[in-house]
XYZ file of C-alpha atoms in Angstrom:
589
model
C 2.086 1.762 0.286
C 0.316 2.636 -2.662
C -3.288 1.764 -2.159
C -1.469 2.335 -3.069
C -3.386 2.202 -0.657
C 0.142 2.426 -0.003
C 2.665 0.193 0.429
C 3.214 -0.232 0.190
C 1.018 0.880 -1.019
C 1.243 0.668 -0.623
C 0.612 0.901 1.371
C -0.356 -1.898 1.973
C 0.574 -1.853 5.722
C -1.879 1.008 7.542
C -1.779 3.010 10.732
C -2.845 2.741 14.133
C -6.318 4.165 13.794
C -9.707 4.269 15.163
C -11.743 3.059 12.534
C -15.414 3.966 11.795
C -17.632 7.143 10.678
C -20.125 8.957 11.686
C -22.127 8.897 8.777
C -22.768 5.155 9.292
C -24.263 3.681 11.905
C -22.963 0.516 14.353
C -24.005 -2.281 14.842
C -23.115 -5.983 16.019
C -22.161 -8.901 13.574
C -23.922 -12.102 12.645
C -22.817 -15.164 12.594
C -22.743 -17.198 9.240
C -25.070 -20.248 10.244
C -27.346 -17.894 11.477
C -27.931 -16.235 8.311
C -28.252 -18.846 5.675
C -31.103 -16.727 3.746
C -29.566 -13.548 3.374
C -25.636 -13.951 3.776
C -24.863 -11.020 6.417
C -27.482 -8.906 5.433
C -28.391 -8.339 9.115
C -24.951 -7.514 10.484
C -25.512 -3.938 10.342
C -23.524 -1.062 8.808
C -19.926 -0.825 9.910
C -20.062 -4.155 11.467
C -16.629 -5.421 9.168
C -14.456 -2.545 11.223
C -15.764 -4.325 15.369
C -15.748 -7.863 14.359
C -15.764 -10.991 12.043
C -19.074 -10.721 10.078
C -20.216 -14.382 8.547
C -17.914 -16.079 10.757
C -17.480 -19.737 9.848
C -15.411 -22.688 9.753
C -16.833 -23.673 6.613
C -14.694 -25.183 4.239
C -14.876 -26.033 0.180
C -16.223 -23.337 -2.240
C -14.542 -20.948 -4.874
C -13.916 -17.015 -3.381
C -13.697 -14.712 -6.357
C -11.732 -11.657 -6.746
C -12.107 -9.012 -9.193
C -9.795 -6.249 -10.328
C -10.678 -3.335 -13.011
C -7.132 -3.224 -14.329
C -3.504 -5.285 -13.338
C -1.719 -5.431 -10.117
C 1.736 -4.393 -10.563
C 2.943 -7.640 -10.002
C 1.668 -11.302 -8.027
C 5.491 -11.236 -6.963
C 5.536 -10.710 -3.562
C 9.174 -9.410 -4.119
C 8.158 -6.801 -6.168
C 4.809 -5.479 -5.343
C 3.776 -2.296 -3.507
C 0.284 -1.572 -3.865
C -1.788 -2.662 -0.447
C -3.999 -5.419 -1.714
C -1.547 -7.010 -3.236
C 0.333 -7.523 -0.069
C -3.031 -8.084 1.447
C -3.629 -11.006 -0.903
C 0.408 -11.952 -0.934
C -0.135 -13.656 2.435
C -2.289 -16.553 0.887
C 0.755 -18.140 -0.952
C 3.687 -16.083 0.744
C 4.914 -15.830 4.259
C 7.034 -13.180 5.494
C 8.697 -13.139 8.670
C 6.210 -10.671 10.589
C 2.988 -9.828 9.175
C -0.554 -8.430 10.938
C -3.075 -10.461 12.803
C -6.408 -10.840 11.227
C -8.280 -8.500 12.940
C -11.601 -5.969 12.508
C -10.078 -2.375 12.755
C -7.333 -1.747 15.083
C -6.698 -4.779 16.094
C -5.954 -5.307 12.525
C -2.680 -3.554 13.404
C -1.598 -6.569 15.890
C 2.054 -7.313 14.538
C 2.519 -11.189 15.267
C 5.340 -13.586 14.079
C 4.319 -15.677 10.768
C 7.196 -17.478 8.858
C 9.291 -16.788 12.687
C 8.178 -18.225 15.524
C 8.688 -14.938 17.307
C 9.244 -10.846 16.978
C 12.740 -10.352 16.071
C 15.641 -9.760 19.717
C 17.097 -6.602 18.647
C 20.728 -6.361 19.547
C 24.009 -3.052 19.416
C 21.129 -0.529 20.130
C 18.771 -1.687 17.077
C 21.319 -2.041 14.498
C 20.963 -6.169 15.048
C 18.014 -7.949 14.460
C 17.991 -11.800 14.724
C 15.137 -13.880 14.117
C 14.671 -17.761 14.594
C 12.118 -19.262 11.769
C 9.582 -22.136 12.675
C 10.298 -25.076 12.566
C 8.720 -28.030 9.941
C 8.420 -25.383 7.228
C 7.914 -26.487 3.459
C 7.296 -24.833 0.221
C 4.572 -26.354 -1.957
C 7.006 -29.417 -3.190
C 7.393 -30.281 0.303
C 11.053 -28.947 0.337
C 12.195 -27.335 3.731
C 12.174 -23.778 3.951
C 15.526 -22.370 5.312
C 16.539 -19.025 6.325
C 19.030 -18.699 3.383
C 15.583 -19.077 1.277
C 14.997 -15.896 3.117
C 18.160 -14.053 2.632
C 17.710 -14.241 -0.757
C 14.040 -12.937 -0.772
C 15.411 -9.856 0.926
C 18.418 -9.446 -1.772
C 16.578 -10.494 -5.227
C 13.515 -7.637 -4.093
C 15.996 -4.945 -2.838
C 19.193 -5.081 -4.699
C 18.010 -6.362 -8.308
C 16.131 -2.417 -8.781
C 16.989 -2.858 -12.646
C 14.784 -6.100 -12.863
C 12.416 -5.889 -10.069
C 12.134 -2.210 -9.103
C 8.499 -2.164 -7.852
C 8.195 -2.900 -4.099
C 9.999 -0.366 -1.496
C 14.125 -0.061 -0.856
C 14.087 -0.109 2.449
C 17.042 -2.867 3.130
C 18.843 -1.263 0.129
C 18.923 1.953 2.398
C 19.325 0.545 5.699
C 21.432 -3.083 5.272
C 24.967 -2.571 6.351
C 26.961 -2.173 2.636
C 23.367 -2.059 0.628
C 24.692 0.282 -1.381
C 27.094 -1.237 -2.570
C 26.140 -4.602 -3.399
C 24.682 -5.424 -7.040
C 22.429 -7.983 -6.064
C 21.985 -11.519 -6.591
C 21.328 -11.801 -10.460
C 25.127 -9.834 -10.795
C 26.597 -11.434 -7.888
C 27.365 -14.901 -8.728
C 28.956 -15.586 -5.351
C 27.704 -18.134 -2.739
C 27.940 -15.510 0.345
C 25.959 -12.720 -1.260
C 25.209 -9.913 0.989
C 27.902 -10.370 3.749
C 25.185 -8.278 6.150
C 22.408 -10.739 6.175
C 23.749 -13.341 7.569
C 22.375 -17.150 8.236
C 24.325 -19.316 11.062
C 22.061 -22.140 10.429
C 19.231 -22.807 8.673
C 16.426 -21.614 11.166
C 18.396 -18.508 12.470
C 18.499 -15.544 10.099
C 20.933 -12.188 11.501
C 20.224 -8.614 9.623
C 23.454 -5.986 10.534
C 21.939 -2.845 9.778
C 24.168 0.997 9.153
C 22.031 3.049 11.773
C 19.975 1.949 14.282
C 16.240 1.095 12.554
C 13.506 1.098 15.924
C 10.667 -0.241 14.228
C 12.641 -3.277 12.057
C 10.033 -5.721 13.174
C 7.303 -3.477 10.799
C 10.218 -3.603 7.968
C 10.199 -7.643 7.761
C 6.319 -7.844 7.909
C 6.845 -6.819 4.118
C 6.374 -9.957 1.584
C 10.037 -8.937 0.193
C 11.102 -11.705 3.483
C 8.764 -14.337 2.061
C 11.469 -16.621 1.158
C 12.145 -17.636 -2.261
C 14.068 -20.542 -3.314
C 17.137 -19.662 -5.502
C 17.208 -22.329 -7.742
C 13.463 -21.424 -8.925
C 13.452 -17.641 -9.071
C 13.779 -16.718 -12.934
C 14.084 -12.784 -12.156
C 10.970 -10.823 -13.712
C 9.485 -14.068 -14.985
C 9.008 -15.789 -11.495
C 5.766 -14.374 -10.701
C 4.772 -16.915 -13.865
C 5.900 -19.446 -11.585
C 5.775 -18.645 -7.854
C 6.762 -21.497 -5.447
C 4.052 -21.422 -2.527
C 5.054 -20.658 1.016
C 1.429 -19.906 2.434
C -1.688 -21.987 2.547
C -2.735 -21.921 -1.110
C -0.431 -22.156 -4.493
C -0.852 -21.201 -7.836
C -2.466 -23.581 -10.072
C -2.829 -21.076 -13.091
C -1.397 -17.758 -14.000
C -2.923 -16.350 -17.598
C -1.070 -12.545 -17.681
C -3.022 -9.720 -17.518
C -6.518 -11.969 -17.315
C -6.335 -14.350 -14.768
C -4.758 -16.003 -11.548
C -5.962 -19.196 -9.875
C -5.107 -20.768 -6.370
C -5.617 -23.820 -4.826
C -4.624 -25.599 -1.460
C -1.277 -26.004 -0.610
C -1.045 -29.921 0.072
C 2.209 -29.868 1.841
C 0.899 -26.366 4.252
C 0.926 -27.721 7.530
C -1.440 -25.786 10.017
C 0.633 -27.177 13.154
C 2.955 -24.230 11.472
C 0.714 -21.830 10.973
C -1.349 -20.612 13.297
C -2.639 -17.555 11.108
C -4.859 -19.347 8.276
C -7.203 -21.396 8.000
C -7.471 -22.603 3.953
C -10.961 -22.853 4.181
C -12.058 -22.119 0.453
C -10.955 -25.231 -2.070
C -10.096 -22.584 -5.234
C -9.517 -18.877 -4.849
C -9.929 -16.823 -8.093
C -8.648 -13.563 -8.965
C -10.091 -12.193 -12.535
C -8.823 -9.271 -13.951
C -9.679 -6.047 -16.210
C -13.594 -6.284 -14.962
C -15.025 -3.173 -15.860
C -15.536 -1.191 -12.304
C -19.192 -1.329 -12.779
C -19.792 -5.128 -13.431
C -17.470 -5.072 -10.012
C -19.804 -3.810 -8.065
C -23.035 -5.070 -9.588
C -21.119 -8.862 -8.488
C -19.953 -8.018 -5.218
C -23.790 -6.670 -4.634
C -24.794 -9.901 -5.949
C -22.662 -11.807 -3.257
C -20.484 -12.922 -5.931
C -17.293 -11.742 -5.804
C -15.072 -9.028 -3.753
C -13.254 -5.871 -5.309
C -10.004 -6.875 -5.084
C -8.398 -3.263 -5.092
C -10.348 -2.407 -2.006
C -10.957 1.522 -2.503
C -14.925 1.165 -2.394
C -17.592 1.410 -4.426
C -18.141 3.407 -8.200
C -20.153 6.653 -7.748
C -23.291 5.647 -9.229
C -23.175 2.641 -7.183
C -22.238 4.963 -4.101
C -25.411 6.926 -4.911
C -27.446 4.381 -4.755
C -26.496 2.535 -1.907
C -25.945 5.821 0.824
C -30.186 6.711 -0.274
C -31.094 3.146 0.941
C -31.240 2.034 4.304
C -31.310 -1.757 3.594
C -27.879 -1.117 0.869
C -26.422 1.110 3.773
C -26.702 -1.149 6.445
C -24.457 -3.809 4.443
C -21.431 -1.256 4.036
C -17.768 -0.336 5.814
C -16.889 2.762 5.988
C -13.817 3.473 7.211
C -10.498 5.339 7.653
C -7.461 3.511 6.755
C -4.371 5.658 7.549
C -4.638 6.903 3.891
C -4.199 10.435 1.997
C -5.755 11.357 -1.358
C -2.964 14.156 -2.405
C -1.116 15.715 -5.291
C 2.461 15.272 -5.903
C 4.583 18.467 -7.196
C 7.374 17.674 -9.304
C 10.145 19.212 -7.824
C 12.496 18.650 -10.763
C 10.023 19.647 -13.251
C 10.350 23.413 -14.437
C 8.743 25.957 -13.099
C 7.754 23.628 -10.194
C 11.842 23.574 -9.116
C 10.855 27.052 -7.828
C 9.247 26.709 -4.270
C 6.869 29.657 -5.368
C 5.286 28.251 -8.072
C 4.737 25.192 -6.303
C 2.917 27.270 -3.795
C 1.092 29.191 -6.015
C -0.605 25.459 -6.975
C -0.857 25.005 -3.361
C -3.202 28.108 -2.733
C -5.242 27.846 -6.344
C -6.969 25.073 -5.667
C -10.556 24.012 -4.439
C -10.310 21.127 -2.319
C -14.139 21.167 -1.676
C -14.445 20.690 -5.773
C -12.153 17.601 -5.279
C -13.745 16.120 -2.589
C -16.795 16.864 -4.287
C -15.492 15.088 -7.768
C -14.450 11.829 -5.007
C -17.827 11.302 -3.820
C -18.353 13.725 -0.889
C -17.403 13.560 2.581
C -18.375 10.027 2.790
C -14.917 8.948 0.652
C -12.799 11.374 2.509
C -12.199 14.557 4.714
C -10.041 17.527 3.764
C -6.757 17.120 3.917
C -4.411 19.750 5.289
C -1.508 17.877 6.416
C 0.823 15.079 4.574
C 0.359 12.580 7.462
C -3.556 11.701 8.332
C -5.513 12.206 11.514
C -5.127 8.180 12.210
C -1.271 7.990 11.611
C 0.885 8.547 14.931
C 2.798 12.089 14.216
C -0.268 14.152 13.327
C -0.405 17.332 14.002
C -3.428 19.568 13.286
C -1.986 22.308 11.037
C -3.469 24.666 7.601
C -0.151 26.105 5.899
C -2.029 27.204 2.643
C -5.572 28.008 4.039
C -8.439 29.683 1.933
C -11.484 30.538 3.220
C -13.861 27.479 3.401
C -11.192 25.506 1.447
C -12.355 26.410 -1.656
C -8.858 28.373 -2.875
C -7.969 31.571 -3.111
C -7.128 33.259 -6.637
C -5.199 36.382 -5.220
C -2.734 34.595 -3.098
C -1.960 31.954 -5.902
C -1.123 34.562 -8.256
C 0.541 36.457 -5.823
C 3.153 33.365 -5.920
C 3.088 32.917 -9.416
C 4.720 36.658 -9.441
C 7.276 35.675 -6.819
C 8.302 32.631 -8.958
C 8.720 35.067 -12.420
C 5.759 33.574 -14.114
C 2.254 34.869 -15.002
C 0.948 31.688 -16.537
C 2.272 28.143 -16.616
C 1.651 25.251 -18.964
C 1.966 21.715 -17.375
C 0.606 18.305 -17.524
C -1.198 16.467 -14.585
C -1.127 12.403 -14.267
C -4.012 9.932 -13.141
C -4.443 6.595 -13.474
C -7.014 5.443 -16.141
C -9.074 3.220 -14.665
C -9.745 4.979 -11.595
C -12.708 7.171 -12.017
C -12.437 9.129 -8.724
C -8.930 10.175 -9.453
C -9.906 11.202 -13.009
C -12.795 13.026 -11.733
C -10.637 14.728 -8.895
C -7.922 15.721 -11.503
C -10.149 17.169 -13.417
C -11.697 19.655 -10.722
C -8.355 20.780 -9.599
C -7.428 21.588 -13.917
C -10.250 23.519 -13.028
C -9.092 25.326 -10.027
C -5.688 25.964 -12.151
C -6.995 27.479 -14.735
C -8.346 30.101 -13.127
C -5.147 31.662 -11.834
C -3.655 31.103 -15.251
C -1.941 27.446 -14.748
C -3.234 25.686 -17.990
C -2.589 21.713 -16.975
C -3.914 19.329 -19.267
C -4.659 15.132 -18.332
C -2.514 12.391 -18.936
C -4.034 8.821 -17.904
C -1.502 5.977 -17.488
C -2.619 2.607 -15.993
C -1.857 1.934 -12.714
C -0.190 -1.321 -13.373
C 2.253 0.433 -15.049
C 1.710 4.090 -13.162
C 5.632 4.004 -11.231
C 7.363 1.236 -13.702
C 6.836 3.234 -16.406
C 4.897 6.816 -16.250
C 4.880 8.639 -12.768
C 7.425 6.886 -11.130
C 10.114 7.815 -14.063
C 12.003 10.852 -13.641
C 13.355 11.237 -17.337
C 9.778 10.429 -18.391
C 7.970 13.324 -16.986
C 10.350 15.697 -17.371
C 10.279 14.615 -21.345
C 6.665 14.840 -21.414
C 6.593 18.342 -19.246
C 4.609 16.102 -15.930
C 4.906 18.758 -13.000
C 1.247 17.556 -11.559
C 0.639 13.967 -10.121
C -2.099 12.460 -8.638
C -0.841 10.030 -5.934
C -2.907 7.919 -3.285
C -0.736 6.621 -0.168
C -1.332 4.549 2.939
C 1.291 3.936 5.554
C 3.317 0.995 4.943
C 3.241 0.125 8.850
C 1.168 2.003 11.668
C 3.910 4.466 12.188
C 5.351 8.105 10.685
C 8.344 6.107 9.025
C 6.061 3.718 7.443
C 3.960 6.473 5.558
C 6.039 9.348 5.287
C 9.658 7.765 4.086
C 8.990 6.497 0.580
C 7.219 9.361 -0.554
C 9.308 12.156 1.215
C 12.937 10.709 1.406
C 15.145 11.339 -1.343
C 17.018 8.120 -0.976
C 13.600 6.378 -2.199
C 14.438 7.956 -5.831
C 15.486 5.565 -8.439
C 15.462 5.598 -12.070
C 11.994 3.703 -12.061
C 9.449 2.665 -9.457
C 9.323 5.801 -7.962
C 6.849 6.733 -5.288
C 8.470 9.502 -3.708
C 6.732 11.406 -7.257
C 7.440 14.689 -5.783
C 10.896 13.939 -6.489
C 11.719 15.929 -2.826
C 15.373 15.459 -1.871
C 15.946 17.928 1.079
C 18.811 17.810 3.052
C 16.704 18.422 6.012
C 13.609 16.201 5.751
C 16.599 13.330 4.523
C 17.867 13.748 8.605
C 15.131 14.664 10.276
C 13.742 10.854 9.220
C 16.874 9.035 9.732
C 16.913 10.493 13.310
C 13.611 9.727 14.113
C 14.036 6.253 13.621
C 16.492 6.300 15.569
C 15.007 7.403 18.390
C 13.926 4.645 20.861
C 11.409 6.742 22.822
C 7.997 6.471 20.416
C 6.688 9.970 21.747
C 10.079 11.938 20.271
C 9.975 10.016 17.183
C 5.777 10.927 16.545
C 6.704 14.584 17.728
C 9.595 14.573 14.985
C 7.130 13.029 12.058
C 5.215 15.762 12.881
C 7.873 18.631 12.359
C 8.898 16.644 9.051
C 5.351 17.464 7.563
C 5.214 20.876 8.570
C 9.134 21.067 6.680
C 7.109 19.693 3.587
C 4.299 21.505 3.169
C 6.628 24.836 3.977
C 8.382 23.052 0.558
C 5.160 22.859 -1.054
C 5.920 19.543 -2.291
C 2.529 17.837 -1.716
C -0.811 19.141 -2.101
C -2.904 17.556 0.771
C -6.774 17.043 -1.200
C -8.757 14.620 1.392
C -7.833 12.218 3.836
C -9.016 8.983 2.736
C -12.218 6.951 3.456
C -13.092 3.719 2.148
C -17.060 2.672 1.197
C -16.854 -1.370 0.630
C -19.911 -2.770 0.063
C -19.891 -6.319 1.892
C -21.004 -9.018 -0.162
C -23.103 -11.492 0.914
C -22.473 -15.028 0.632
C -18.661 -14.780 1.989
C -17.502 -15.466 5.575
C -15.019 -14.306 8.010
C -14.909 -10.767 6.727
C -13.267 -7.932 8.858
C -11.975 -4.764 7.565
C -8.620 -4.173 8.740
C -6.512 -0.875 9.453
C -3.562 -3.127 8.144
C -4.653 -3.181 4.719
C -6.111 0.371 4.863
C -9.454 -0.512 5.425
C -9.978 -3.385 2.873
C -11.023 -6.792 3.581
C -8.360 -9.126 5.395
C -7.960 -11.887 2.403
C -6.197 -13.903 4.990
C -9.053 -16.580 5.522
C -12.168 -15.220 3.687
C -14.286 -18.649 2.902
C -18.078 -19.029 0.954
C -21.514 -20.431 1.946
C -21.551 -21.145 -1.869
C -21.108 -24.470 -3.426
């Protein structure tokens, strides 16, 4: 999940991790009646990632989020960036979903819309799962498992009007590739492989056996939709609620406003809490006024990838600023994508000679120093299950090597290359980081100039478009992911697998369809023993960094600044190290 961040993503979901760093020091939390002067002022630096700081059972108050640009969509059926299935959870319920939880416990997979993990069945090609019961949607309607059904086939199977969140059941559903999905099909059974006995009991037949299905439904693509109310791309104008809060406004591309669900019953729900009366989400705040509110206990970044540099600089000099931070890993890599279909980059060698030309210290530099990340060598990160410590392309003191980059550059028939590189616009860190490795490129005669898409729009319609880059000569991407469940699957599938290539959407932006990565995956998941299936994620990165498909810049460390004045915060591995949104309330009336 882009975070995708993610899921994904983007992440989204995250990876079994110890959180923390040793650049910040513990300490213990306060409690929010204890620190009516200050907010949590006093509970210490890192205190988010060991336990609930501000914790409370206050209720009424307004919780603000802000966002520097759009999310890709409030959907939860077609969303892949990790805060937006962070936030997803206030008004939609999947199946599965994470316990809120500081750090690892954050990773805790516990039922939500079931009442219990999923009984696997023909060797983990089954999965049944039995819903709650007294469920209701916002009108008080019941909530059935057909509701459900559909979820799963409007997200999955409609890719040419809602191609944004991941294609997992399209991949793995028993005749997904096949069906047309249910804007095409018109009939009353739909996908014959999802099937719904009764209308608590909900029956996925999969094509292979899938180990880990229970991380698969914890996506908010099994938050159930009513039929009758989806209107395709325009339902996210009009989402029905599921979850503790509902929409009461939705102004596009400014604005989106929440308030209690009436008919959410808490005898069903033992996850949340609804203990703020409105929850706002503003959007396109410049990144600066961001952080000057969430310093001034006003609001919280609702992206969740840390503080602005200037900001960083100033709080990491002062103790008092410091000791109100979160620093943490969140299963996440900073990396570059090579276009594999984009000429000269189809030729292994001159994707290696990017590999060896550039200075990852510059990068990490351009990011905001060790404190946002450390060097990356390896597609899957020290905290994701599968790692395996490994340098294909190392240059002394990471800073590149010019000789062995144009040594490549020979064996690929080229002495210089022209290319473009994407970033998104309004993040400053990838900008920055972009530019150092142009830098880097230059040098051994790569000539790669900037193209800045939002990241709104950054898979729908720029990086994630395969005709698109090729037309506009795009060999270089800059790419963020974080796992989309605590697992090897979960991070390294939708960017490595060529099944996860579609015409749009695209976060596999490498483009890599090998024949060997494509099996080494599907057996792995396969696999019921977890120790073979981490030992084979870690053969499938080696396999892709011998492709030189990804350029591995830093793995991925978060700076939040915690704002004062809000309760129940924890920063969770599940959401790659951002806040949980599940039941953040105010002291502020």
């Amino acid at each position: 999940m882009e975070g995708k961040q993610t899921i994904m993503r983007r992440s989204a979901l995250a990876a079994v991790a110890a959180i923390g760093s040793v650049s910040l020091l513990l300490a213990g939390c306060s409690k929010a009646d204890d620190n009516k002067e200050n907010g949590n002022k006093s509970a210490g630096a890192n205190a988010a990632t060991k336990d609930v700081v501000n914790a409370s059972t206050q209720k009424g108050g307004t919780v603000t989020y802000e966002y520097s640009d759009v999310p890709d969509s409030f959907d939860p059926g077609n969303t892949y960036y990790a805060y937006m299935y962070n936030l997803s959870r206030l008004y939609a319920r999947p199946l599965m979903t994470f316990k809120p939880g500081a750090g690892e416990e954050g990773n805790t997979l516990v039922p939500d819309l079931a009442a219990s993990a999923g009984v696997p069945s023909d060797g983990g090609k089954t999965w049944t799962y039995k819903l709650r019961s007294g469920l209701k949607y916002q009108d008080g309607t019941a909530i059935t498992s057909k509701d459900v059904k559909y979820a799963v086939e409007r997200s999955n199977f409609a890719r040419d009007v809602l191609s944004l969140g991941p294609n997992y059941f399209q991949q793995f559903l028993d005749g997904g590739d096949k069906y047309k999905g249910p804007y095409k099909d018109k009939s009353a059974e739909g996908l014959k492989s999802i099937e719904t006995p009764d209308d608590t009991t909900i029956v996925f037949k999969l094509n292979r056996a899938f180990q880990e299905f229970d991380y698969l439904v914890a996506t908010p693509q099994t938050a159930p939709v009513p039929q009758a109310k989806d209107t395709g791309i325009d339902y996210v104008k009009s989402i029905v609620s599921s979850g503790s809060y509902q929409f009461q406004s939705y102004e596009e591309g400014k604005q989106a406003v929440l308030v209690r669900n009436k008919n959410w019953d808490a005898s069903t729900d033992p996850l949340r809490k609804q203990y703020p009366d409105k929850i706002v989400v503003k959007l396109k705040v410049n990144a600066e006024t961001i952080d000057q509110d969430v310093q001034a206990g006003d609001a919280i970044d609702l992206g969740g990838t840390g503080v602005q540099a200037a900001t960083q600089a100033k709080i990491v000099n002062d103790a008092s600023l410091k000791a109100n931070t979160d620093n943490t890993y969140g299963g996440r890599l900073v990396y570059m994508a090579i276009n594999t279909q984009v000429a000269p980059f189809n030729n292994v060698a001159c994707r290696k000679a990017v590999e060896y030309a550039i200075d990852k210290v510059s990068v990490q530099t351009a990011e905001g120093g060790p404190i946002r990340g450390d060097i990356a060598t390896t597609v899957l990160p020290p905290d994701i299950p599968g790692y395996q410590k490994a340098d294909v392309y190392a240059t002394t003191g990471n800073k590149g090597d010019v000789a062995k980059a144009k040594e490549q550059l020979k064996a690929c028939g080229k002495s210089t290359i022209t290319t473009n590189i994407s970033a998104r616009s309004d993040r400053q860190q990838e900008i920055d980081a972009a530019t150092a490795i142009i830098a880097s490129l230059k040098k051994v005669g790569i000539n790669a100039t900037l193209k800045q898409y939002p990241s709104g729009k950054y898979f729908t319609d720029y990086a994630g478009v395969p005709t698109f880059d090729k037309k506009q000569n795009i060999g270089l991407h800059m790419m963020q992911w974080g796992a989309d469940w605590p697992g090897g699957y979960g991070f390294l599938q939708q960017i490595l697998h060529g099944d996860a290539i579609g015409a749009s959407g695209n976060t596999n932006i490498s483009y890599l369809d090998d024949k060997q990565v494509n099996e080494m995956l599907e057996t792995a998941i396969a696999t019921q023993d977890e120790a073979k299936r981490n030992s084979m994620y870690g053969e499938i990165d080696k396999r892709t960094m011998d492709l030189a498909a990804i350029v591995p810049l830093t793995y991925f460390k978060v700076l939040l600044y915690r704002p004062a004045n809000f309760t129940n915060l924890v920063s969770t591995a599940a959401f790659s190290g951002q806040y949980d949104y599940l039941n953040i309330g105010t002291t502020k009336k």
